[in-house]
Amino acid sequence: MSIVDERAVAKAKMAMITEEDIAGMSMIFSMFADGTRLKIMSALFVSEMCVGDLAILLNMSTSAISHQLASLKKTKLVRMRKEGKNVFYSMDDEHIEKIFQVTYLHVKEDHD
């Protein structure tokens, strides 16, 4: 027989977020689940870059970089800016960098 803490359950129930918000958060976290996308985000936190710059930096094809950027853009993590024929990418806002940095700090912690 388990004991239920009804106050804890009620308190957690009040704090639950909507299914729509859960879906949005899941989509964002899925972007963090790919090493290439993490490398792209890491670079874009430092500087706005074009596909060619990222391809050279990550030693990948421009096609592969473009594919990943499309996913990041679709989830509104990355934005683009056109200058003539050139397209430059940057991170959309500072919230994503905070998530990235907190996660990085957690990974670097000594968990002994």
PDB file of C-alpha atoms in Angstrom:
ATOM      1  CA  MET A   1       0.000   0.000   0.000  1.00  0.00           C
ATOM      2  CA  SER A   2       1.402   3.384  -0.938  1.00  0.00           C
ATOM      3  CA  ILE A   3       0.830   6.575   0.936  1.00  0.00           C
ATOM      4  CA  VAL A   4      -0.315   9.555  -1.126  1.00  0.00           C
ATOM      5  CA  ASP A   5       0.625  13.069  -0.077  1.00  0.00           C
ATOM      6  CA  GLU A   6      -2.512  14.802  -1.327  1.00  0.00           C
ATOM      7  CA  ARG A   7      -1.108  18.293  -0.658  1.00  0.00           C
ATOM      8  CA  ALA A   8       2.003  17.570  -2.732  1.00  0.00           C
ATOM      9  CA  VAL A   9      -0.142  16.132  -5.545  1.00  0.00           C
ATOM     10  CA  ALA A  10      -2.499  19.138  -5.474  1.00  0.00           C
ATOM     11  CA  LYS A  11       0.416  21.582  -5.433  1.00  0.00           C
ATOM     12  CA  ALA A  12       2.090  19.840  -8.392  1.00  0.00           C
ATOM     13  CA  LYS A  13      -1.223  19.716 -10.251  1.00  0.00           C
ATOM     14  CA  MET A  14      -1.587  23.500  -9.915  1.00  0.00           C
ATOM     15  CA  ALA A  15       1.900  23.975 -11.377  1.00  0.00           C
ATOM     16  CA  MET A  16       1.384  21.676 -14.380  1.00  0.00           C
ATOM     17  CA  ILE A  17       1.867  23.297 -17.748  1.00  0.00           C
ATOM     18  CA  THR A  18      -0.390  22.796 -20.751  1.00  0.00           C
ATOM     19  CA  GLU A  19       0.029  20.000 -23.269  1.00  0.00           C
ATOM     20  CA  GLU A  20       0.656  22.638 -25.943  1.00  0.00           C
ATOM     21  CA  ASP A  21       3.515  24.096 -23.930  1.00  0.00           C
ATOM     22  CA  ILE A  22       4.873  20.599 -23.262  1.00  0.00           C
ATOM     23  CA  ALA A  23       4.889  19.948 -27.018  1.00  0.00           C
ATOM     24  CA  GLY A  24       6.739  23.220 -27.673  1.00  0.00           C
ATOM     25  CA  MET A  25       9.312  22.476 -25.006  1.00  0.00           C
ATOM     26  CA  SER A  26       9.803  18.952 -26.334  1.00  0.00           C
ATOM     27  CA  MET A  27      10.476  20.372 -29.789  1.00  0.00           C
ATOM     28  CA  ILE A  28      13.130  22.719 -28.420  1.00  0.00           C
ATOM     29  CA  PHE A  29      14.785  19.990 -26.336  1.00  0.00           C
ATOM     30  CA  SER A  30      14.864  17.751 -29.407  1.00  0.00           C
ATOM     31  CA  MET A  31      17.039  20.401 -31.083  1.00  0.00           C
ATOM     32  CA  PHE A  32      19.511  19.985 -28.212  1.00  0.00           C
ATOM     33  CA  ALA A  33      19.595  16.218 -28.800  1.00  0.00           C
ATOM     34  CA  ASP A  34      21.857  16.429 -31.843  1.00  0.00           C
ATOM     35  CA  GLY A  35      25.605  17.057 -31.617  1.00  0.00           C
ATOM     36  CA  THR A  36      25.794  18.917 -34.926  1.00  0.00           C
ATOM     37  CA  ARG A  37      23.031  21.310 -33.913  1.00  0.00           C
ATOM     38  CA  LEU A  38      24.778  21.899 -30.580  1.00  0.00           C
ATOM     39  CA  LYS A  39      28.004  22.758 -32.420  1.00  0.00           C
ATOM     40  CA  ILE A  40      26.139  25.133 -34.734  1.00  0.00           C
ATOM     41  CA  MET A  41      24.432  26.843 -31.792  1.00  0.00           C
ATOM     42  CA  SER A  42      27.739  27.117 -29.952  1.00  0.00           C
ATOM     43  CA  ALA A  43      29.285  28.878 -32.957  1.00  0.00           C
ATOM     44  CA  LEU A  44      26.287  31.166 -33.460  1.00  0.00           C
ATOM     45  CA  PHE A  45      26.388  32.283 -29.823  1.00  0.00           C
ATOM     46  CA  VAL A  46      29.799  33.742 -30.656  1.00  0.00           C
ATOM     47  CA  SER A  47      29.121  35.252 -34.050  1.00  0.00           C
ATOM     48  CA  GLU A  48      26.641  35.555 -36.874  1.00  0.00           C
ATOM     49  CA  MET A  49      27.761  33.186 -39.647  1.00  0.00           C
ATOM     50  CA  CYS A  50      26.792  31.983 -43.103  1.00  0.00           C
ATOM     51  CA  VAL A  51      26.413  28.350 -44.146  1.00  0.00           C
ATOM     52  CA  GLY A  52      29.874  28.312 -45.729  1.00  0.00           C
ATOM     53  CA  ASP A  53      31.501  29.613 -42.537  1.00  0.00           C
ATOM     54  CA  LEU A  54      29.795  26.922 -40.471  1.00  0.00           C
ATOM     55  CA  ALA A  55      30.678  24.214 -42.987  1.00  0.00           C
ATOM     56  CA  ILE A  56      34.370  25.111 -42.788  1.00  0.00           C
ATOM     57  CA  LEU A  57      34.300  25.451 -39.006  1.00  0.00           C
ATOM     58  CA  LEU A  58      32.621  22.078 -38.495  1.00  0.00           C
ATOM     59  CA  ASN A  59      34.293  20.319 -41.439  1.00  0.00           C
ATOM     60  CA  MET A  60      30.922  19.393 -42.932  1.00  0.00           C
ATOM     61  CA  SER A  61      29.130  19.853 -46.231  1.00  0.00           C
ATOM     62  CA  THR A  62      27.082  22.989 -46.786  1.00  0.00           C
ATOM     63  CA  SER A  63      24.103  20.706 -47.473  1.00  0.00           C
ATOM     64  CA  ALA A  64      24.378  19.079 -44.038  1.00  0.00           C
ATOM     65  CA  ILE A  65      24.718  22.469 -42.352  1.00  0.00           C
ATOM     66  CA  SER A  66      21.750  23.864 -44.286  1.00  0.00           C
ATOM     67  CA  HIS A  67      19.628  20.899 -43.226  1.00  0.00           C
ATOM     68  CA  GLN A  68      20.431  21.480 -39.544  1.00  0.00           C
ATOM     69  CA  LEU A  69      19.898  25.231 -39.837  1.00  0.00           C
ATOM     70  CA  ALA A  70      16.457  24.593 -41.352  1.00  0.00           C
ATOM     71  CA  SER A  71      15.507  22.566 -38.264  1.00  0.00           C
ATOM     72  CA  LEU A  72      16.840  25.244 -35.934  1.00  0.00           C
ATOM     73  CA  LYS A  73      15.014  27.958 -37.891  1.00  0.00           C
ATOM     74  CA  LYS A  74      11.756  25.978 -37.890  1.00  0.00           C
ATOM     75  CA  THR A  75      11.840  25.850 -34.095  1.00  0.00           C
ATOM     76  CA  LYS A  76      12.664  29.582 -33.950  1.00  0.00           C
ATOM     77  CA  LEU A  77      16.039  29.034 -32.310  1.00  0.00           C
ATOM     78  CA  VAL A  78      17.929  30.579 -35.220  1.00  0.00           C
ATOM     79  CA  ARG A  79      17.088  33.568 -37.385  1.00  0.00           C
ATOM     80  CA  MET A  80      18.440  34.563 -40.755  1.00  0.00           C
ATOM     81  CA  ARG A  81      19.378  37.863 -42.347  1.00  0.00           C
ATOM     82  CA  LYS A  82      19.944  38.415 -46.050  1.00  0.00           C
ATOM     83  CA  GLU A  83      22.620  40.760 -47.319  1.00  0.00           C
ATOM     84  CA  GLY A  84      22.610  40.721 -51.096  1.00  0.00           C
ATOM     85  CA  LYS A  85      23.009  37.077 -52.096  1.00  0.00           C
ATOM     86  CA  ASN A  86      24.469  36.121 -48.717  1.00  0.00           C
ATOM     87  CA  VAL A  87      22.381  34.694 -45.885  1.00  0.00           C
ATOM     88  CA  PHE A  88      23.656  35.061 -42.340  1.00  0.00           C
ATOM     89  CA  TYR A  89      22.418  33.092 -39.360  1.00  0.00           C
ATOM     90  CA  SER A  90      22.373  34.009 -35.686  1.00  0.00           C
ATOM     91  CA  MET A  91      20.700  32.738 -32.556  1.00  0.00           C
ATOM     92  CA  ASP A  92      17.204  34.122 -32.108  1.00  0.00           C
ATOM     93  CA  ASP A  93      17.425  35.209 -28.461  1.00  0.00           C
ATOM     94  CA  GLU A  94      19.341  34.937 -25.218  1.00  0.00           C
ATOM     95  CA  HIS A  95      16.972  32.412 -23.628  1.00  0.00           C
ATOM     96  CA  ILE A  96      18.418  29.557 -25.649  1.00  0.00           C
ATOM     97  CA  GLU A  97      21.959  30.552 -24.697  1.00  0.00           C
ATOM     98  CA  LYS A  98      20.961  30.403 -21.019  1.00  0.00           C
ATOM     99  CA  ILE A  99      19.622  26.860 -21.471  1.00  0.00           C
ATOM    100  CA  PHE A 100      22.796  25.924 -23.348  1.00  0.00           C
ATOM    101  CA  GLN A 101      25.109  27.421 -20.702  1.00  0.00           C
ATOM    102  CA  VAL A 102      23.263  25.899 -17.727  1.00  0.00           C
ATOM    103  CA  THR A 103      23.352  22.500 -19.416  1.00  0.00           C
ATOM    104  CA  TYR A 104      27.066  22.893 -20.169  1.00  0.00           C
ATOM    105  CA  LEU A 105      27.787  23.858 -16.553  1.00  0.00           C
ATOM    106  CA  HIS A 106      25.844  20.821 -15.347  1.00  0.00           C
ATOM    107  CA  VAL A 107      27.896  18.542 -17.621  1.00  0.00           C
ATOM    108  CA  LYS A 108      31.149  20.088 -16.344  1.00  0.00           C
ATOM    109  CA  GLU A 109      30.207  19.658 -12.657  1.00  0.00           C
ATOM    110  CA  ASP A 110      32.124  17.148 -10.611  1.00  0.00           C
ATOM    111  CA  HIS A 111      29.535  14.521  -9.717  1.00  0.00           C
ATOM    112  CA  ASP A 112      31.658  12.385  -7.403  1.00  0.00           C
TER     113      ASP A 112
END
